[in-house]
PDB file of C-alpha atoms and ligand atoms in Angstrom:
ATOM      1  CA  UNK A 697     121.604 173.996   2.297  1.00  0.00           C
ATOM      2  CA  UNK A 698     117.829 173.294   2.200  1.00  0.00           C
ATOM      3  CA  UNK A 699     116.300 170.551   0.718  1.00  0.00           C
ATOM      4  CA  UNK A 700     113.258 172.584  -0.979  1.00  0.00           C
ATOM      5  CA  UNK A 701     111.886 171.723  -4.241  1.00  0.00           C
ATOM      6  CA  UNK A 702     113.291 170.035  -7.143  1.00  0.00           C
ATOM      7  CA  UNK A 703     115.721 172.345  -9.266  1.00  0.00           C
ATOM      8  CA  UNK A 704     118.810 172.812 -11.468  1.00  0.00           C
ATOM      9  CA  UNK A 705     122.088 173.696  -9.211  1.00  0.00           C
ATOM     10  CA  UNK A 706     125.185 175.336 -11.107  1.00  0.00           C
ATOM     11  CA  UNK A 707     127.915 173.734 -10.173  1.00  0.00           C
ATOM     12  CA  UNK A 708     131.502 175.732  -9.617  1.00  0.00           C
ATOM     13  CA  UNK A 709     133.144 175.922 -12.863  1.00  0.00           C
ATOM     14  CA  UNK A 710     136.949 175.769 -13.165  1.00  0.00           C
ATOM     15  CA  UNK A 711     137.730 177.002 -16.771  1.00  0.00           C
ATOM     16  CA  UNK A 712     141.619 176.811 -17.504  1.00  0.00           C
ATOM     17  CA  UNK A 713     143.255 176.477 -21.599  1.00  0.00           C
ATOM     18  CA  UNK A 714     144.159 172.884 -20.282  1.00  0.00           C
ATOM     19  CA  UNK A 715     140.500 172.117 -19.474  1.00  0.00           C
ATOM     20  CA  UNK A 716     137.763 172.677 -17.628  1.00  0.00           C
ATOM     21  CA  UNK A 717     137.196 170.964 -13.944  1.00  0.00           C
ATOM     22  CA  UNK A 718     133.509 171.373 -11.871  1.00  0.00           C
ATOM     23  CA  UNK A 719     133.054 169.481  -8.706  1.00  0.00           C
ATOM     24  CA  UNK A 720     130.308 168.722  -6.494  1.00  0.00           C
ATOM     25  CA  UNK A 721     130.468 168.741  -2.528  1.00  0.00           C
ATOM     26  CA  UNK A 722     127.597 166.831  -0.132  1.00  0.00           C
ATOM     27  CA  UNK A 723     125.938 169.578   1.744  1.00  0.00           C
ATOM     28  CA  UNK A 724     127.463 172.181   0.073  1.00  0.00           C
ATOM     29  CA  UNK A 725     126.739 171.971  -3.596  1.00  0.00           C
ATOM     30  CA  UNK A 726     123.975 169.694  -3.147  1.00  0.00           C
ATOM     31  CA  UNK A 727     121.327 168.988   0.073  1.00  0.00           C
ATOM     32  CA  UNK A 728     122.461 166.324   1.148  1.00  0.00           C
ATOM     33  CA  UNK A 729     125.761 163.468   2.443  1.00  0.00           C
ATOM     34  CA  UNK A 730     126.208 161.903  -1.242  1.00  0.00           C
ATOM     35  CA  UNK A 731     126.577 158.017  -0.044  1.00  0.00           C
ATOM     36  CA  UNK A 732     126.475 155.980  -3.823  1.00  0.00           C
ATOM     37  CA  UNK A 733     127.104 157.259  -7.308  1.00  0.00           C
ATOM     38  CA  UNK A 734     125.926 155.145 -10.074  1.00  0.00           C
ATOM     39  CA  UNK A 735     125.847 155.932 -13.757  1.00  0.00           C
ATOM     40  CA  UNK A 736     123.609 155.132 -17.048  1.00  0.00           C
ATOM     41  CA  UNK A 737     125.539 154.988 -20.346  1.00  0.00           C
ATOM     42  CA  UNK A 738     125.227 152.899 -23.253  1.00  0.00           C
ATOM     43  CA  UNK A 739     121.333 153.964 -23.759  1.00  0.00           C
ATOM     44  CA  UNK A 740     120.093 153.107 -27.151  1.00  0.00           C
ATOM     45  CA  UNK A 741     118.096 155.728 -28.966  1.00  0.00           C
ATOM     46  CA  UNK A 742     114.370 155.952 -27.871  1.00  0.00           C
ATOM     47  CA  UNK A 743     114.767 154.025 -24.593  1.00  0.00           C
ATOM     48  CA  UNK A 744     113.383 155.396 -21.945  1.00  0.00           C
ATOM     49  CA  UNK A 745     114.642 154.886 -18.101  1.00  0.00           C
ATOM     50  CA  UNK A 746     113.196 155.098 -14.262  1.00  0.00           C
ATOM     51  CA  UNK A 747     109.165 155.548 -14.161  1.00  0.00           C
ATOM     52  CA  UNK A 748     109.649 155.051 -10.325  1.00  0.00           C
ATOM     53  CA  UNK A 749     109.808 157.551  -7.440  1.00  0.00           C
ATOM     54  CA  UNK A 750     111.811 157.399  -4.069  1.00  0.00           C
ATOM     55  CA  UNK A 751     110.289 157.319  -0.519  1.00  0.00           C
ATOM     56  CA  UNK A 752     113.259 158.747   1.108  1.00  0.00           C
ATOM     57  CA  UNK A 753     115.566 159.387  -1.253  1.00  0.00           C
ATOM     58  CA  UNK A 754     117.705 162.237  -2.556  1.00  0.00           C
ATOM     59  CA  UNK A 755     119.567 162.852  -5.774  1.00  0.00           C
ATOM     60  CA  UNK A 756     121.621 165.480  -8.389  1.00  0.00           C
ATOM     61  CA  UNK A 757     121.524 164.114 -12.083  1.00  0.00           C
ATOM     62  CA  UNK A 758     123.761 165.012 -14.491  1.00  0.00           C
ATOM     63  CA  UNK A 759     124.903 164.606 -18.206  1.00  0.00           C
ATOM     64  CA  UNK A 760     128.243 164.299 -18.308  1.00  0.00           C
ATOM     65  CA  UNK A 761     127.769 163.746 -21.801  1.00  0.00           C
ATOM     66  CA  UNK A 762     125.867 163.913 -24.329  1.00  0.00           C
ATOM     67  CA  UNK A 763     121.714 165.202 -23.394  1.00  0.00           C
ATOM     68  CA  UNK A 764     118.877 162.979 -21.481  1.00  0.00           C
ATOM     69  CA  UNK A 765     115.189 165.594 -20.281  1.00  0.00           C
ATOM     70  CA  UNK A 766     114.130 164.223 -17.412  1.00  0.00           C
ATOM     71  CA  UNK A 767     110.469 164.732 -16.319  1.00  0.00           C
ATOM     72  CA  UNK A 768     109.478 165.080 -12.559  1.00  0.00           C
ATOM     73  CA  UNK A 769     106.076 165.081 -11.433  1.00  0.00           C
ATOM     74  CA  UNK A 770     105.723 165.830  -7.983  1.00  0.00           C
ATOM     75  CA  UNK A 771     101.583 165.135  -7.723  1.00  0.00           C
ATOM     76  CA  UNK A 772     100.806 168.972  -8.050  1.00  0.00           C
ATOM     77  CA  UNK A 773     102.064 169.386 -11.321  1.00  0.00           C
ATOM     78  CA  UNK A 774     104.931 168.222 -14.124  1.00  0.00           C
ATOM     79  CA  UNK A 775     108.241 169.568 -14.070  1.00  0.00           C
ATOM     80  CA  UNK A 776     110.753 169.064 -17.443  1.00  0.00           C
ATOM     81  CA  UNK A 777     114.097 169.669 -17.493  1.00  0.00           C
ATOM     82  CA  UNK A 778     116.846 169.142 -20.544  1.00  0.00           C
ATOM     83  CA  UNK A 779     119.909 168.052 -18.765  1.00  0.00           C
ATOM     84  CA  UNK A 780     123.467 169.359 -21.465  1.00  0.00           C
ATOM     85  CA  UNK A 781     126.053 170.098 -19.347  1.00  0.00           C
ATOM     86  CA  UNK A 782     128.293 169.148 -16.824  1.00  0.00           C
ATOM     87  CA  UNK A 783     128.482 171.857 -15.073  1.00  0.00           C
ATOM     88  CA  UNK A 784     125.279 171.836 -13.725  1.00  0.00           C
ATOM     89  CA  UNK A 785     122.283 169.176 -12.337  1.00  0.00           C
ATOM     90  CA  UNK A 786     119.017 168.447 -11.366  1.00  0.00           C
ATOM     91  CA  UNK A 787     118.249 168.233  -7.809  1.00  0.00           C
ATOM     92  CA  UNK A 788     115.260 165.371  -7.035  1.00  0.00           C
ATOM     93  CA  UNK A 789     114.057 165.349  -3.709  1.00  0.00           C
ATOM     94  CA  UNK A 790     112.120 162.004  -2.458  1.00  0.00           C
ATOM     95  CA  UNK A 791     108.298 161.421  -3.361  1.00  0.00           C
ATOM     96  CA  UNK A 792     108.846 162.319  -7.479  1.00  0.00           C
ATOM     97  CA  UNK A 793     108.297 160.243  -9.702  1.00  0.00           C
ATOM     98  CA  UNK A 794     110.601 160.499 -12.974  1.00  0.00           C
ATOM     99  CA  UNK A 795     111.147 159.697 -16.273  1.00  0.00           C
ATOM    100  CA  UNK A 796     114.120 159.540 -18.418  1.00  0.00           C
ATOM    101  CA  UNK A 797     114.461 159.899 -21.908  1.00  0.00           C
ATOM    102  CA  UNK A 798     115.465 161.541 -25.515  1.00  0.00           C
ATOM    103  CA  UNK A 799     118.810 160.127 -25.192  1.00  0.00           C
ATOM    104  CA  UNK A 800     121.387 161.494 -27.052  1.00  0.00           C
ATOM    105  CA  UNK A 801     123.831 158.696 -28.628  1.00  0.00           C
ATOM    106  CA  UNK A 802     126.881 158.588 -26.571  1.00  0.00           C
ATOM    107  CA  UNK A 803     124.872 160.140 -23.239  1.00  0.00           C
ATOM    108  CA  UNK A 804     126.237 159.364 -19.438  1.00  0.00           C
ATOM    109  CA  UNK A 805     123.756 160.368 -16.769  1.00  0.00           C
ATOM    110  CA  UNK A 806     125.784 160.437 -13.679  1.00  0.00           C
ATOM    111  CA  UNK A 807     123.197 160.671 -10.425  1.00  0.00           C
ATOM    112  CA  UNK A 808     124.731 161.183  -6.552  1.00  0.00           C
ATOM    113  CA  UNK A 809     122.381 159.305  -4.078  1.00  0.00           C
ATOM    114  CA  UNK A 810     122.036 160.022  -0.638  1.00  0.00           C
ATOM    115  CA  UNK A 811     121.855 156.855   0.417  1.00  0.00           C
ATOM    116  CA  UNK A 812     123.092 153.582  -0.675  1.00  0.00           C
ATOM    117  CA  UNK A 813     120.900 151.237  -2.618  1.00  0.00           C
ATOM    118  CA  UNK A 814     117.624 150.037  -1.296  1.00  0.00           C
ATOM    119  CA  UNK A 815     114.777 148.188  -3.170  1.00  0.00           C
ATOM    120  CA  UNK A 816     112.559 148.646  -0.643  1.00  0.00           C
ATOM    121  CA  UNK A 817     112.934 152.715  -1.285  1.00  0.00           C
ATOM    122  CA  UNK A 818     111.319 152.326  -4.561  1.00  0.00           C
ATOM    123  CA  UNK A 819     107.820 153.061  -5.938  1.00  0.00           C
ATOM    124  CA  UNK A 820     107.262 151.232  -9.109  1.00  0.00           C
ATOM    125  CA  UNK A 821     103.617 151.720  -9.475  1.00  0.00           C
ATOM    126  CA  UNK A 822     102.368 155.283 -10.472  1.00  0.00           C
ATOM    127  CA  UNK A 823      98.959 154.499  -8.642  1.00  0.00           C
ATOM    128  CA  UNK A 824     100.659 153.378  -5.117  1.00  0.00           C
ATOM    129  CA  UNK A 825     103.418 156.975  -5.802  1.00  0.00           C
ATOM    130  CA  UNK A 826      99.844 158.680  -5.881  1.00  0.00           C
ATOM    131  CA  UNK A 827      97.768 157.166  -3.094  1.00  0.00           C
ATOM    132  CA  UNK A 828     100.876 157.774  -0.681  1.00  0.00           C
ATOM    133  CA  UNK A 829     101.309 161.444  -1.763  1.00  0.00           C
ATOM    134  CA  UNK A 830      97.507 161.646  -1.046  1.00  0.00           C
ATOM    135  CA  UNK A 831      98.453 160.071   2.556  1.00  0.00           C
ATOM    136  CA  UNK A 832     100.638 162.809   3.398  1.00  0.00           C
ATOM    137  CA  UNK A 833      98.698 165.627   2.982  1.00  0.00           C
TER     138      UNK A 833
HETATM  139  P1  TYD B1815     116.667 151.079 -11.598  1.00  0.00           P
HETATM  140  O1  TYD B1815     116.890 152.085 -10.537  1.00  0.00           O
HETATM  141  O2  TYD B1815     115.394 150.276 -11.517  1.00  0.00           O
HETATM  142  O3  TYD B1815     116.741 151.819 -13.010  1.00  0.00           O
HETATM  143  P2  TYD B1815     115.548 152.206 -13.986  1.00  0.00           P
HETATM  144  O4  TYD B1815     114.414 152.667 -13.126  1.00  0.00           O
HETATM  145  O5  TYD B1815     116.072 153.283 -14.876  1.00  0.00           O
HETATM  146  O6  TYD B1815     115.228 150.963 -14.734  1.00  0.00           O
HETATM  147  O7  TYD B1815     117.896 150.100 -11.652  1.00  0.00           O
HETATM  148  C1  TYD B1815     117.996 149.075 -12.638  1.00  0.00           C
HETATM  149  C2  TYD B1815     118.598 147.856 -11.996  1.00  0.00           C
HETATM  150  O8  TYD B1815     119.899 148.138 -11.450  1.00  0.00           O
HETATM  151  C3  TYD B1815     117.764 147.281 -10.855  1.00  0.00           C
HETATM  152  O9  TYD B1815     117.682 145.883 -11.034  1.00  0.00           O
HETATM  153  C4  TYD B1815     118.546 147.561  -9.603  1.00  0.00           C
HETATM  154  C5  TYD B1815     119.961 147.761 -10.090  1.00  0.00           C
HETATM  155  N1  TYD B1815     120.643 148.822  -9.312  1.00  0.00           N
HETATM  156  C6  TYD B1815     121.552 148.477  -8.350  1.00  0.00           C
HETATM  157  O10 TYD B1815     121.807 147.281  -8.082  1.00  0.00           O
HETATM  158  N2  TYD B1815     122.190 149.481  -7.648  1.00  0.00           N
HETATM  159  C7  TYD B1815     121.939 150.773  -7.887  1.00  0.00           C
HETATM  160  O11 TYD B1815     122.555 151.668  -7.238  1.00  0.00           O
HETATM  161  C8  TYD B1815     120.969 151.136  -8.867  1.00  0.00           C
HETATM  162  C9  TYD B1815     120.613 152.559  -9.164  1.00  0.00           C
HETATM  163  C10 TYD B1815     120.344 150.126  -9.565  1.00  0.00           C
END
């Protein structure tokens, strides 16, 4: 699976009268070996969460309950996405920065990682994000 842009993937969807069942596979479902989950829950109204970007990492966000938007911006332009479902995510390749928030009361945000954690992978400042993009091209 290419790694392209950032995007929402549909996930397989498993509807039965006893309940429903999706499932996500590294390299199949999403572009990338999944190596860490972690989860956000417990976010009180009006926070807001990440306003960082990645150097080399990949991940697939997704509600499991509840609603979050999430808003990329990639350098060229600003993407916005309203994440609902579980049976679908939000791809974010490295180099976007992205912001979290409208969260719904009782929201999860479940995100696969491609790699395990790593300070060092993190932009925190906007103004070093864009002065590295502007290095790359
Ligand atoms: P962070 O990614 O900075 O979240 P946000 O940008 O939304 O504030 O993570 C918050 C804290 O949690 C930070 O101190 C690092 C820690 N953390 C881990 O220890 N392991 C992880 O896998 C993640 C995602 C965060």
């Amino acid at each position: 699976m290419p790694h392209g842009a950032c995007r929402i993937i549909d996930l397989p969807r498993v509807y039965e009268a006893r309940g429903n069942l999706s499932f996500v596979e590294g390299q199949v479902h999403v572009p990338f070996d999944i190596k860490r989950v972690y989860y956000l829950y417990d976010v009180p109204g009006g926070s807001e969460r990440g306003a960082h970007a990645h150097r080399t990492l990949h991940q697939f966000m997704i509600a499991m309950s509840g609603s979050f938007d999430v808003i990329l911006d990639d350098g060229e332009r600003e993407h916005r996405f309203h994440l609902n479902r579980s049976y679908y995510g939000l791809y974010i390749p490295p180099m976007h920065w992205r912001l979290l928030n409208n969260f719904s009361s009782g929201s999860v945000c479940m995100v696969l990682a491609s790699e395990r954690y790593d300070a060092a992978d993190y932009y925190r400042d906007y103004e070093e994000f864009r002065r590295a993009l502007q290095a790359r091209t």
